[in-house]
Short mmCIF file of C-alpha atoms in Angstrom, two decimals:
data_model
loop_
_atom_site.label_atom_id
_atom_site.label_comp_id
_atom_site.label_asym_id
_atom_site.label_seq_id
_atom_site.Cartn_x
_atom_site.Cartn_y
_atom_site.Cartn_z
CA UNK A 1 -41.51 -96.33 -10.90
CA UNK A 2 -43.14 -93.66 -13.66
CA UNK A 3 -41.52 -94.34 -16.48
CA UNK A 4 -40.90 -92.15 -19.66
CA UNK A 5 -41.33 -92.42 -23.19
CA UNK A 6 -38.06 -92.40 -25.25
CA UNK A 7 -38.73 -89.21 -27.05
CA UNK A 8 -39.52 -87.15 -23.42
CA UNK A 9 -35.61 -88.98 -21.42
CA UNK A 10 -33.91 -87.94 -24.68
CA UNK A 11 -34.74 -84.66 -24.76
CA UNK A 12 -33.62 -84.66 -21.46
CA UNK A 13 -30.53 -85.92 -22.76
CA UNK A 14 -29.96 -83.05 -24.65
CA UNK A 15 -31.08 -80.47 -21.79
CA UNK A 16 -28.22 -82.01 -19.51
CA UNK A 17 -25.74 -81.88 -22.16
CA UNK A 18 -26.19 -78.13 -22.68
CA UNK A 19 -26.75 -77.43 -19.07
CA UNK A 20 -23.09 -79.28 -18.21
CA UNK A 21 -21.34 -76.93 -21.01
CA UNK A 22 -22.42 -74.08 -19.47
CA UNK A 23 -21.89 -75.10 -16.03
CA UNK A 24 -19.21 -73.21 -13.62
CA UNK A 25 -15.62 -74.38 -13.74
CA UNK A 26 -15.36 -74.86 -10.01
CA UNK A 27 -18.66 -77.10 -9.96
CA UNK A 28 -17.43 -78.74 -12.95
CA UNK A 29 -14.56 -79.89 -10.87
CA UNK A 30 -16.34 -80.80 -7.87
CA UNK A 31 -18.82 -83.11 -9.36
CA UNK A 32 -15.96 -84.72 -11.44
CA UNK A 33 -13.57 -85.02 -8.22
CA UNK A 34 -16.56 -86.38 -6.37
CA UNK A 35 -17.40 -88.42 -9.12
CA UNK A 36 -14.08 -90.03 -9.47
CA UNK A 37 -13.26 -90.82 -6.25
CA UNK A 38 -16.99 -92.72 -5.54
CA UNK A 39 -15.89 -94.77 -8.56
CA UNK A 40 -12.63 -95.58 -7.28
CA UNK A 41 -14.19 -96.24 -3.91
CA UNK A 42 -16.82 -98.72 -6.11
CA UNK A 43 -13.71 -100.66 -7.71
CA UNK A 44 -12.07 -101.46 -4.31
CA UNK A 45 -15.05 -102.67 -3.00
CA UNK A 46 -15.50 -105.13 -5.97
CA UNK A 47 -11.53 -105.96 -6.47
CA UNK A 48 -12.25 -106.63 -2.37
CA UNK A 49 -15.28 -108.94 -2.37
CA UNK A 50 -13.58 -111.20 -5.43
CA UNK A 51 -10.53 -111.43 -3.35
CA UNK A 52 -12.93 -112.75 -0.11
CA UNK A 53 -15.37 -114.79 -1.99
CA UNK A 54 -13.08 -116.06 -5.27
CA UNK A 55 -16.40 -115.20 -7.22
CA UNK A 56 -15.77 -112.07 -9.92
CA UNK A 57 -19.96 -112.18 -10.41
CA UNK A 58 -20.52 -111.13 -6.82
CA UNK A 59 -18.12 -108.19 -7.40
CA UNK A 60 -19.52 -107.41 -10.43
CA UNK A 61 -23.28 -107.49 -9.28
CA UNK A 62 -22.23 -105.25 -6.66
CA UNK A 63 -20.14 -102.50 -8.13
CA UNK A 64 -22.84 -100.64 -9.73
CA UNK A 65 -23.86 -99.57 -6.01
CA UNK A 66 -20.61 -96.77 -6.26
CA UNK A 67 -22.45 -95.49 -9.90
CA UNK A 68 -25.95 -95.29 -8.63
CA UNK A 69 -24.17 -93.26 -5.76
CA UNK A 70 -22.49 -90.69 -7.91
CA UNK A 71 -25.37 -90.06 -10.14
CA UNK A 72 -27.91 -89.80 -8.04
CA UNK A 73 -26.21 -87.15 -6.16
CA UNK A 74 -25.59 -85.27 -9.54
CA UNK A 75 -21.84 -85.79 -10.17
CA UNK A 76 -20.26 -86.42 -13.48
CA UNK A 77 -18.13 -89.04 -15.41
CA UNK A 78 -16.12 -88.20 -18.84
CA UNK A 79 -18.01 -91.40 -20.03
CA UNK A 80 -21.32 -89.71 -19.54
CA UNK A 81 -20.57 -85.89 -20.35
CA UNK A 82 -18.69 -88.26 -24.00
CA UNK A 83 -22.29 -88.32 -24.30
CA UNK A 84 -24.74 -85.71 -23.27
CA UNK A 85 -22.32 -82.76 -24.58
CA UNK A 86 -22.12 -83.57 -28.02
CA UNK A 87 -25.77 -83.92 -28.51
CA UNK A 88 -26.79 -80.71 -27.13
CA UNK A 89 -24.35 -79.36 -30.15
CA UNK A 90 -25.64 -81.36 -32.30
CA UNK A 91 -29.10 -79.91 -31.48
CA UNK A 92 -28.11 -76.63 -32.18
CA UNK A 93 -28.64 -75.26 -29.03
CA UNK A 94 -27.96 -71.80 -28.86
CA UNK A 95 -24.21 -70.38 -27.26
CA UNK A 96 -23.42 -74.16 -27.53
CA UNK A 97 -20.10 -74.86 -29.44
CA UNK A 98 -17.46 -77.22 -29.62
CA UNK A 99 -15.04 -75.15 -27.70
CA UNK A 100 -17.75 -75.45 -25.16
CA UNK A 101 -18.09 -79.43 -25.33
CA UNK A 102 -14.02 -80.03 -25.62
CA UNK A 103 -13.29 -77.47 -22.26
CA UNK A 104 -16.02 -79.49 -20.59
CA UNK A 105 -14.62 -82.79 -21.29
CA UNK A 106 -11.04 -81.70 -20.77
CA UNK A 107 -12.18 -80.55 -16.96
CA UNK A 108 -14.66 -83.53 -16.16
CA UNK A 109 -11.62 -85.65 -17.21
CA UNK A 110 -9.33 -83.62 -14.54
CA UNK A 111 -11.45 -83.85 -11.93
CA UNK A 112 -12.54 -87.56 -12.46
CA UNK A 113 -8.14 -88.29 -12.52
CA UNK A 114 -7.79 -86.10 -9.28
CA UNK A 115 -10.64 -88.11 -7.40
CA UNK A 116 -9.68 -91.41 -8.55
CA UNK A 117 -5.93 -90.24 -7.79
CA UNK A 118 -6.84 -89.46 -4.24
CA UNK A 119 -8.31 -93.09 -3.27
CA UNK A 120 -5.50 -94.62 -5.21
CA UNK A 121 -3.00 -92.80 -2.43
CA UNK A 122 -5.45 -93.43 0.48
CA UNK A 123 -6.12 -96.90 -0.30
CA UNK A 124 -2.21 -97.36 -0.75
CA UNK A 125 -1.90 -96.19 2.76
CA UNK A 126 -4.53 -98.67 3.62
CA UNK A 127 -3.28 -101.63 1.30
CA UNK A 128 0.24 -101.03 2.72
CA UNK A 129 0.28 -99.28 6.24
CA UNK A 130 1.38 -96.46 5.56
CA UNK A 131 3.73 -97.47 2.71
CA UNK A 132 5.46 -99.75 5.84
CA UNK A 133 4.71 -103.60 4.57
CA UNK A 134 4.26 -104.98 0.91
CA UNK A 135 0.40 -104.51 0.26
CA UNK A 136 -2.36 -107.02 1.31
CA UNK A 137 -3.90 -109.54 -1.11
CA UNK A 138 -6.28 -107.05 -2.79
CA UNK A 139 -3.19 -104.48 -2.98
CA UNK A 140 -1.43 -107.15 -5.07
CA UNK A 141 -4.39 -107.80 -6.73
CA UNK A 142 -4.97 -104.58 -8.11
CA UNK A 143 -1.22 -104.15 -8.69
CA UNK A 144 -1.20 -107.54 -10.87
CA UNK A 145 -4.71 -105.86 -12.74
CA UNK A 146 -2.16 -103.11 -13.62
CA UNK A 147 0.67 -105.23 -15.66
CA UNK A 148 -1.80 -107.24 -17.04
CA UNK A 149 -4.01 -104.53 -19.09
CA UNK A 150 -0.60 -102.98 -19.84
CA UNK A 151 2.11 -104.92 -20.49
CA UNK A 152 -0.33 -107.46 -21.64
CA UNK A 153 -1.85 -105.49 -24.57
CA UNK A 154 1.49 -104.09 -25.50
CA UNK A 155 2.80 -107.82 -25.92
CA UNK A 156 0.42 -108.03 -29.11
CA UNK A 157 1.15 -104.87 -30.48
CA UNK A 158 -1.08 -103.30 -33.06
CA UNK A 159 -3.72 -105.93 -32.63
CA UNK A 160 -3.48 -105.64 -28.90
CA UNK A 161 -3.98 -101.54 -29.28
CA UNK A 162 -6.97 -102.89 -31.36
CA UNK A 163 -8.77 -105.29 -28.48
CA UNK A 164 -8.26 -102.16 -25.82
CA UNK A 165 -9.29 -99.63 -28.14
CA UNK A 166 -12.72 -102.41 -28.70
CA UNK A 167 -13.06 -102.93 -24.96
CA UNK A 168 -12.94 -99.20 -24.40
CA UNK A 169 -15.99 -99.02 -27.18
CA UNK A 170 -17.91 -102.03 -25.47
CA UNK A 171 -17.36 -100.54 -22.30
CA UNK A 172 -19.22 -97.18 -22.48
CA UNK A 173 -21.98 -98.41 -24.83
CA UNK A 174 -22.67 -99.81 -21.10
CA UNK A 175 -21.90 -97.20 -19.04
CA UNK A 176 -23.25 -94.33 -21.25
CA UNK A 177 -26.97 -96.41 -21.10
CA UNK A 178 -26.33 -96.92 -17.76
CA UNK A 179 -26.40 -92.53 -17.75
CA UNK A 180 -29.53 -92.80 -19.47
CA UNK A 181 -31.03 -94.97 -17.62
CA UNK A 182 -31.04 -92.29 -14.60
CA UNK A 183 -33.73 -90.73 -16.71
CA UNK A 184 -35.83 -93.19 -17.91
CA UNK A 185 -37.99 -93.00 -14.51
CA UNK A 186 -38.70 -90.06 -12.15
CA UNK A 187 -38.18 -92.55 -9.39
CA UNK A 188 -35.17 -93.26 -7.24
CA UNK A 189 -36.00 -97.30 -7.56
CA UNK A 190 -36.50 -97.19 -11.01
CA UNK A 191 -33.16 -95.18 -12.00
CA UNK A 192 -31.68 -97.61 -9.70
CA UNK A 193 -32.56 -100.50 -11.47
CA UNK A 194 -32.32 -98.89 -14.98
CA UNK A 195 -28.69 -97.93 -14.04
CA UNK A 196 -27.45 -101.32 -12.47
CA UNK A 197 -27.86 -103.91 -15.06
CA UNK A 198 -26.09 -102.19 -17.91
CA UNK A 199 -23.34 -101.45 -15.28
CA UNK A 200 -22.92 -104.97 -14.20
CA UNK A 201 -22.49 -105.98 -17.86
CA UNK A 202 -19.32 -104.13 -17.88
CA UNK A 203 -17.68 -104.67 -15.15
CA UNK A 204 -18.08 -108.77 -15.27
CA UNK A 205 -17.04 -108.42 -18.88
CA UNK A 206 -13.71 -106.49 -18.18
CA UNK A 207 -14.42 -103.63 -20.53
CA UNK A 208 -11.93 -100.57 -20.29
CA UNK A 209 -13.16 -97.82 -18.13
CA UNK A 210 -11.04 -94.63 -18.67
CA UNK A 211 -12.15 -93.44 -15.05
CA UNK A 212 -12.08 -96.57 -13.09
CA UNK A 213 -8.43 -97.03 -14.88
CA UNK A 214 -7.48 -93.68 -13.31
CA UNK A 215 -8.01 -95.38 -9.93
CA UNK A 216 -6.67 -98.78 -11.19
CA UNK A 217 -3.29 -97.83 -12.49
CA UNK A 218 -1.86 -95.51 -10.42
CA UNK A 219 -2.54 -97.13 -7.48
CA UNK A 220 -0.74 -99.92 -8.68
CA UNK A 221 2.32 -98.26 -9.95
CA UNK A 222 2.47 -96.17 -6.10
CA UNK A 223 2.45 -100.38 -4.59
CA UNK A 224 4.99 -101.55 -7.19
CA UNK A 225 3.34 -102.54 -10.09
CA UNK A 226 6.12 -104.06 -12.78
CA UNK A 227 5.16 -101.34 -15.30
CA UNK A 228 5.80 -97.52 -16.10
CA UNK A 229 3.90 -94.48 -16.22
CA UNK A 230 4.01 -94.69 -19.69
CA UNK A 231 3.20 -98.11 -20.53
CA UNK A 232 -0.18 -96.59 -18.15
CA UNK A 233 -1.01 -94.21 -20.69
CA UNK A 234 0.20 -95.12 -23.88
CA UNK A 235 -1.01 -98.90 -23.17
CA UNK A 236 -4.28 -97.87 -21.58
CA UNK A 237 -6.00 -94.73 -20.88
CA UNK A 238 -5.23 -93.06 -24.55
CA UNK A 239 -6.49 -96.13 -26.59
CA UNK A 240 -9.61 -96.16 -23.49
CA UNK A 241 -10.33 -92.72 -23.84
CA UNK A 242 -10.94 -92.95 -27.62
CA UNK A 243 -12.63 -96.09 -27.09
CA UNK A 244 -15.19 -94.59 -24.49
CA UNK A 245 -16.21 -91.58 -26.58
CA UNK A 246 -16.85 -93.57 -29.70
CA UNK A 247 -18.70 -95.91 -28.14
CA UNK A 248 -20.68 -94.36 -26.11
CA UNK A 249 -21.56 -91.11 -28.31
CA UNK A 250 -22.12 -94.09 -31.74
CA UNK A 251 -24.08 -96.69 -29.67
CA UNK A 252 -26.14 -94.57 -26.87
CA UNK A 253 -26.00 -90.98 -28.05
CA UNK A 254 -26.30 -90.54 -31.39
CA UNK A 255 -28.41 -93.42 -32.07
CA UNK A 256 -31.11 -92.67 -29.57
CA UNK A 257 -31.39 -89.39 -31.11
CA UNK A 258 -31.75 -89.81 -34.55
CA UNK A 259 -34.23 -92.14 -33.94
CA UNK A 260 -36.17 -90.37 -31.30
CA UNK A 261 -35.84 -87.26 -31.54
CA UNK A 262 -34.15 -86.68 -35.57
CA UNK A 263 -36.98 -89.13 -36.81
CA UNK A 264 -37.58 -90.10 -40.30
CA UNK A 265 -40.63 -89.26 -41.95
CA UNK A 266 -43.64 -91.61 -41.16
CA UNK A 267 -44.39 -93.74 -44.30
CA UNK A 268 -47.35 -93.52 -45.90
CA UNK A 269 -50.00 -96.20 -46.42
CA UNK A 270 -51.13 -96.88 -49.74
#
């Protein structure tokens, strides 16, 4: 499990940042589709073991397995690229801008909503046969998840905008080291375990996650969840959105740069 120094996984950091602005629009998609629907795939299995077992900690210690998935096979989340992009600007790479960084984000997050929108319909099918029966217990489950971080923020107003727009920032300070923490070895194992535990912490602490709410949320709404399209994205994935990219780029990104890679100047004994 070869680890590597700080200063050698954030410069890698960077390299992947630049390398995903000037990827290909069509593989930009693809790995953001494929991305989005292993995540989706990830948060039924977990909504599906706490339904079986009552225990949320089982689902939660095994819903990083969908993550470790995606990123080992190279695809990309809008929490991660919230990251990586900016960082490769703010390196100065050359041909890097922010045009660059904002297209990429605006297609990662596309592709991540059409993957995660594709298991939402094909687990309705699944949840419902065929749309033929009210859904099982984890298709009311995930329906009642729906209200709840909806309706239920939007019942506090301002201050409940405030706690999503928190849990969004809480959320991808653990996802976006979990994205760093495929670096940190050269070793499947060891990105394995370097991803997993900051993952866990998220999901057993119900943090917002723009991309697993893009599975979350619609699937609800197509099994009659008591809430609108709207309330969806005015009530959730806005406030998560913002959340997730200053989180992730003020706790992960920008602080393990300027500290490894911007450093201060030694000091000097007397």
């Amino acid at each position: 499990m070869a680890y590597l120094q700080p200063s050698e996984f954030v410069t890698k950091m960077v390299d992947a940042g630049e390398s995903k602005i000037f990827m290909s629009t069509r593989d930009t998609l693809i790995r953001a589709f494929m991305a989005g629907a292993i995540l989706a795939l990830a948060a039924v299995f977990s909504v599906t073991i706490n339904v079986q077992t009552g225990y949320s900690i089982i689902g939660a210690i095994l819903f990083p397995v969908g993550f470790c998935i995606l990123y080992l096979l190279g695809f990309d989340l809008l929490t991660g690229v919230f990251v990586l992009t900016p960082l490769a600007l703010i390196d100065k790479r050359p041909g890097v801008t922010i045009g660059g960084v904002l297209r990429n984000w605006g297609l990662v997050f596309v592709g991540n909503f059409l993957g995660a929108f594709t298991v939402a319909v094909l687990m309705a099918i699944v949840f419902t046969f065929g749309f033929t029966s009210p859904p099982d217990k984890v298709g009311q489950v995930i329906a009642t998840i729906g209200e709840a971080r909806t309706l239920g923020y939007s019942a506090h107003g301002a201050a409940g905008m405030l706690t999503l727009f928190v849990r969004g920032m809480l959320c991808n300070w653990m996802v976006s080291t979990g994205v760093v923490g495929a670096m940190i070895s050269t070793s499947v194992t060891g990105k394995v375990l370097a991803m997993w535990m900051p993952i866990m912490v998220f999901f057993f602490m119900v943090f917002e996650h723009s991309v697993v709410n893009m599975f979350l949320f619609p699937s609800a709404l197509l099994m009659g969840g008591n809430f609108s399209i709207m309330d969806y994205i005015i009530w959730n994935e806005i406030p998560t959105v913002l959340g997730n990219l200053v989180g992730g780029l003020s706790f992960t990104g920008l602080t393990l740069y300027a500290t490894h890679v911007r450093t201060a100047p030694k000091r000097v004994p007397r």
